[in-house]
Short mmCIF file of C-alpha atoms in Angstrom, two decimals:
data_model
loop_
_atom_site.label_atom_id
_atom_site.label_comp_id
_atom_site.label_asym_id
_atom_site.label_seq_id
_atom_site.Cartn_x
_atom_site.Cartn_y
_atom_site.Cartn_z
CA UNK F 18 36.65 80.33 22.64
CA UNK F 19 38.40 81.13 25.67
CA UNK F 20 37.78 83.87 28.26
CA UNK F 21 38.99 85.15 31.63
CA UNK F 22 37.06 87.32 34.10
CA UNK F 23 38.79 89.25 36.95
CA UNK F 24 35.66 90.49 38.71
CA UNK F 25 37.57 93.06 41.09
CA UNK F 26 39.28 96.23 39.52
CA UNK F 27 40.97 96.87 42.89
CA UNK F 28 41.65 94.84 45.93
CA UNK F 29 42.83 96.65 48.88
CA UNK F 30 44.82 94.62 51.88
CA UNK F 31 46.59 95.61 54.75
CA UNK F 32 50.07 94.74 55.30
CA UNK F 33 50.78 91.46 56.75
CA UNK F 34 47.33 90.18 56.13
CA UNK F 35 46.39 87.43 53.56
CA UNK F 36 45.38 88.33 50.22
CA UNK F 37 43.22 86.98 47.37
CA UNK F 38 42.87 88.20 43.66
CA UNK F 39 40.22 86.22 42.03
CA UNK F 40 39.81 84.89 38.57
CA UNK F 41 37.36 82.67 36.70
CA UNK F 42 37.92 81.36 33.26
CA UNK F 43 35.99 79.64 30.26
CA UNK F 44 37.15 77.10 27.84
CA UNK F 45 35.81 74.48 25.67
CA UNK F 46 38.38 71.97 27.05
CA UNK F 47 40.83 71.86 29.70
CA UNK F 48 42.78 74.98 30.77
CA UNK F 49 46.31 76.07 30.90
CA UNK F 50 46.11 78.83 33.67
CA UNK F 51 48.54 81.55 34.54
CA UNK F 52 49.11 84.60 36.60
CA UNK F 53 51.32 87.77 35.56
CA UNK F 54 52.12 90.77 37.48
CA UNK F 55 52.65 94.36 36.03
CA UNK F 56 54.57 97.06 37.85
CA UNK F 57 54.22 100.66 36.99
CA UNK F 58 55.79 101.34 33.52
CA UNK F 59 56.98 97.85 33.32
CA UNK F 60 56.22 94.83 31.19
CA UNK F 61 54.23 91.70 32.56
CA UNK F 62 56.19 89.00 34.69
CA UNK F 63 55.49 85.55 34.79
CA UNK F 64 54.32 84.88 38.28
CA UNK F 65 53.14 80.82 38.04
CA UNK F 66 51.16 78.46 35.97
CA UNK F 67 48.89 75.56 36.30
CA UNK F 68 49.22 72.86 33.57
CA UNK F 69 48.37 69.59 35.19
CA UNK F 70 48.99 67.84 38.58
CA UNK F 71 48.28 69.19 42.05
CA UNK F 72 45.42 71.90 42.12
CA UNK F 73 47.66 74.24 44.54
CA UNK F 74 50.61 75.82 42.45
CA UNK F 75 53.38 77.53 43.92
CA UNK F 76 55.26 80.65 42.29
CA UNK F 77 57.39 83.58 42.60
CA UNK F 78 57.56 86.02 45.41
CA UNK F 79 55.62 83.66 47.93
CA UNK F 80 52.46 83.74 45.69
CA UNK F 81 50.29 80.60 45.02
CA UNK F 82 47.07 79.93 43.21
CA UNK F 83 44.50 77.17 43.56
CA UNK F 84 42.97 75.68 40.55
CA UNK F 85 39.28 74.62 41.06
CA UNK F 86 37.71 72.89 38.38
CA UNK F 87 34.09 72.51 39.36
CA UNK F 88 34.25 76.50 40.12
CA UNK F 89 36.19 77.26 37.00
CA UNK F 90 38.60 79.39 39.28
CA UNK F 91 42.35 80.14 39.54
CA UNK F 92 42.34 82.63 42.48
CA UNK F 93 45.90 84.14 43.38
CA UNK F 94 46.70 84.21 47.08
CA UNK F 95 49.61 84.95 49.56
CA UNK F 96 49.38 84.31 53.20
CA UNK F 97 51.10 87.63 54.13
CA UNK F 98 50.97 90.94 51.98
CA UNK F 99 54.08 93.05 51.33
CA UNK F 100 53.71 96.89 50.44
CA UNK F 101 56.08 95.94 47.42
CA UNK F 102 53.12 93.30 46.30
CA UNK F 103 51.25 96.45 45.00
CA UNK F 104 51.18 96.02 41.28
CA UNK F 105 48.48 95.15 38.53
CA UNK F 106 47.93 91.35 38.46
CA UNK F 107 46.47 89.44 35.39
CA UNK F 108 45.10 86.09 35.10
CA UNK F 109 45.56 84.24 31.58
CA UNK F 110 44.23 81.24 30.09
CA UNK F 111 44.87 78.94 27.03
CA UNK F 112 42.71 76.04 25.96
CA UNK F 113 44.82 72.94 26.06
CA UNK F 114 43.00 71.49 22.87
CA UNK F 115 43.63 75.17 21.22
CA UNK F 116 45.45 75.18 17.91
CA UNK F 117 46.81 78.75 18.80
CA UNK F 118 49.54 79.57 21.30
CA UNK F 119 48.20 82.82 22.25
CA UNK F 120 46.94 83.61 25.70
CA UNK F 121 43.62 85.31 26.84
CA UNK F 122 44.31 87.86 29.47
CA UNK F 123 41.77 89.32 31.99
CA UNK F 124 41.30 93.05 32.43
CA UNK F 125 43.83 92.93 35.50
CA UNK F 126 43.21 93.69 39.02
CA UNK F 127 45.03 96.53 40.93
CA UNK F 128 46.36 95.13 44.37
CA UNK F 129 47.10 97.78 46.92
CA UNK F 130 48.80 96.87 50.11
CA UNK F 131 48.35 99.49 52.71
CA UNK F 132 51.10 100.05 55.28
CA UNK V 10 70.37 88.33 29.84
CA UNK V 11 69.17 91.50 28.62
CA UNK V 12 65.56 90.61 28.28
CA UNK V 13 63.20 91.52 25.68
CA UNK V 14 64.22 94.93 24.16
CA UNK V 15 61.78 97.30 22.57
CA UNK V 16 62.20 100.68 20.73
CA UNK V 17 61.39 103.40 20.98
CA UNK V 18 59.91 103.47 24.61
CA UNK V 19 57.76 106.39 23.75
CA UNK V 20 56.35 107.62 20.43
CA UNK V 21 54.33 110.91 19.80
CA UNK V 22 53.20 111.12 16.19
CA UNK V 23 50.40 112.80 14.12
CA UNK V 24 47.54 111.02 12.67
CA UNK V 25 48.23 109.73 9.06
CA UNK V 26 51.98 109.34 9.93
CA UNK V 27 53.53 105.92 9.56
CA UNK V 28 54.88 104.42 12.98
CA UNK V 29 57.18 101.52 13.43
CA UNK V 30 57.85 99.85 16.67
CA UNK V 31 60.90 97.46 17.07
CA UNK V 32 61.40 94.41 19.04
CA UNK V 33 64.39 92.07 20.09
CA UNK V 34 63.40 88.99 21.71
CA UNK V 35 65.61 87.10 24.22
CA UNK V 36 68.17 85.14 22.38
CA UNK V 37 67.27 81.36 22.22
CA UNK V 38 63.55 82.02 22.46
CA UNK V 39 61.58 81.05 19.22
CA UNK V 40 58.05 82.50 19.53
CA UNK V 41 57.39 86.28 19.67
CA UNK V 42 54.10 88.10 20.39
CA UNK V 43 52.76 91.51 20.10
CA UNK V 44 50.28 92.82 22.38
CA UNK V 45 48.34 96.03 22.65
CA UNK V 46 47.25 97.46 26.07
CA UNK V 47 44.53 100.09 26.61
CA UNK V 48 42.33 100.98 29.69
CA UNK V 49 39.24 100.37 27.84
CA UNK V 50 40.10 96.80 26.17
CA UNK V 51 42.90 95.56 28.72
CA UNK V 52 45.77 93.43 27.09
CA UNK V 53 45.01 92.23 23.58
CA UNK V 54 47.11 89.72 21.34
CA UNK V 55 47.64 91.26 17.98
CA UNK V 56 49.83 88.63 16.36
CA UNK V 57 52.47 85.80 17.21
CA UNK V 58 55.30 84.19 15.25
CA UNK V 59 56.80 80.85 15.87
CA UNK V 60 60.36 80.46 14.28
CA UNK V 61 59.84 83.75 12.32
CA UNK V 62 56.64 82.52 10.89
CA UNK V 63 53.33 84.35 11.71
CA UNK V 64 51.00 81.87 13.20
CA UNK V 65 47.95 83.83 14.23
CA UNK V 66 47.36 87.38 13.39
CA UNK V 67 43.52 87.28 14.01
CA UNK V 68 44.08 90.18 16.65
CA UNK V 69 45.47 92.50 14.19
CA UNK V 70 42.71 95.42 14.19
CA UNK V 71 42.81 96.27 10.51
CA UNK V 72 44.84 96.39 7.54
CA UNK V 73 46.76 99.40 8.73
CA UNK V 74 48.62 97.05 11.00
CA UNK V 75 51.25 94.87 9.67
CA UNK V 76 54.11 92.85 11.40
CA UNK V 77 57.21 91.18 10.26
CA UNK V 78 59.95 88.98 11.66
CA UNK V 79 62.64 88.77 9.17
CA UNK V 80 65.15 86.75 11.55
CA UNK V 81 65.11 85.49 15.13
CA UNK V 82 66.46 88.29 16.56
CA UNK V 83 64.32 91.14 15.23
CA UNK V 84 60.66 92.04 14.87
CA UNK V 85 58.66 95.02 13.79
CA UNK V 86 55.17 96.33 13.97
CA UNK V 87 54.02 98.93 11.66
CA UNK V 88 50.81 101.24 11.70
CA UNK V 89 50.31 103.24 8.42
CA UNK V 90 48.41 105.34 8.79
CA UNK V 91 48.07 105.84 12.23
CA UNK V 92 45.03 107.07 14.04
CA UNK V 93 44.43 108.58 17.42
CA UNK V 94 42.53 105.22 18.36
CA UNK V 95 45.59 103.52 17.98
CA UNK V 96 47.22 105.11 21.07
CA UNK V 97 48.12 102.35 23.32
CA UNK V 98 51.22 100.86 24.95
CA UNK V 99 52.35 98.12 22.68
CA UNK V 100 54.23 95.04 24.25
CA UNK V 101 56.38 92.51 22.57
CA UNK V 102 56.96 89.23 24.51
CA UNK V 103 59.23 86.13 23.72
CA UNK V 104 59.18 82.35 25.02
CA UNK V 105 61.37 79.58 24.91
CA UNK V 106 60.92 76.34 22.77
CA UNK V 107 58.50 74.09 24.21
CA UNK V 108 57.12 76.86 26.74
CA UNK V 109 54.90 79.36 24.63
CA UNK V 110 52.85 80.08 27.83
CA UNK V 111 55.85 81.37 30.10
CA UNK V 112 56.21 84.66 27.94
CA UNK V 113 58.92 87.12 28.99
CA UNK V 114 57.60 90.68 28.24
CA UNK V 115 59.43 93.78 27.23
CA UNK V 116 59.11 97.33 28.95
CA UNK V 117 56.68 98.45 26.28
CA UNK V 118 56.49 101.51 23.59
CA UNK V 119 53.86 103.96 24.75
CA UNK V 120 52.39 105.31 21.36
CA UNK V 121 50.36 108.70 21.22
CA UNK V 122 48.77 109.69 18.08
CA UNK V 123 47.45 112.96 17.98
#
């Protein structure tokens, strides 16, 4: 079975400061990892993914995430937050060896960027 | 590209009524996913199709829920009879061949069962 934990329901960051949204995962094998963002009254939008290769993955809107196998983490980061980054962020995982293509999503973290 | 299209955007119905949610995936995409989002349970995968064939329906809560994909451009999720605990936002998502994990989500249908 695969699972994702996002330990923070909400993260508050001042505009211009770096931000981190935490994610840890559990899979039986090697993971595929993803971050999605959801703006109010909208569907989820794909931000970035880790499949293989470099542990630091760059995605849309200046976001990046670092895959850490020993800590089973895939934290989302951005060097300088914008007010427009305020949204709900979801981490997702899929076991590479799994037979199904469905993703397992975390419960989401509300990111609030204060002007 | 129009993106994934879902209808209706909002649905309010009474307990016991049949509800049908509709989805049109992005043209050229061959996988389609139905999710349900609630405050309590977060985002749950209900069922997904590959090339119009249901692959995994283990997330469908019970027999009251059914989903079909009669062709590559249309899918339905039906709840019969509906119950208040079915109130949620239902999302449809689609993905390109060979990239099932980069999913493109529709705007969702907000279902309220009274």
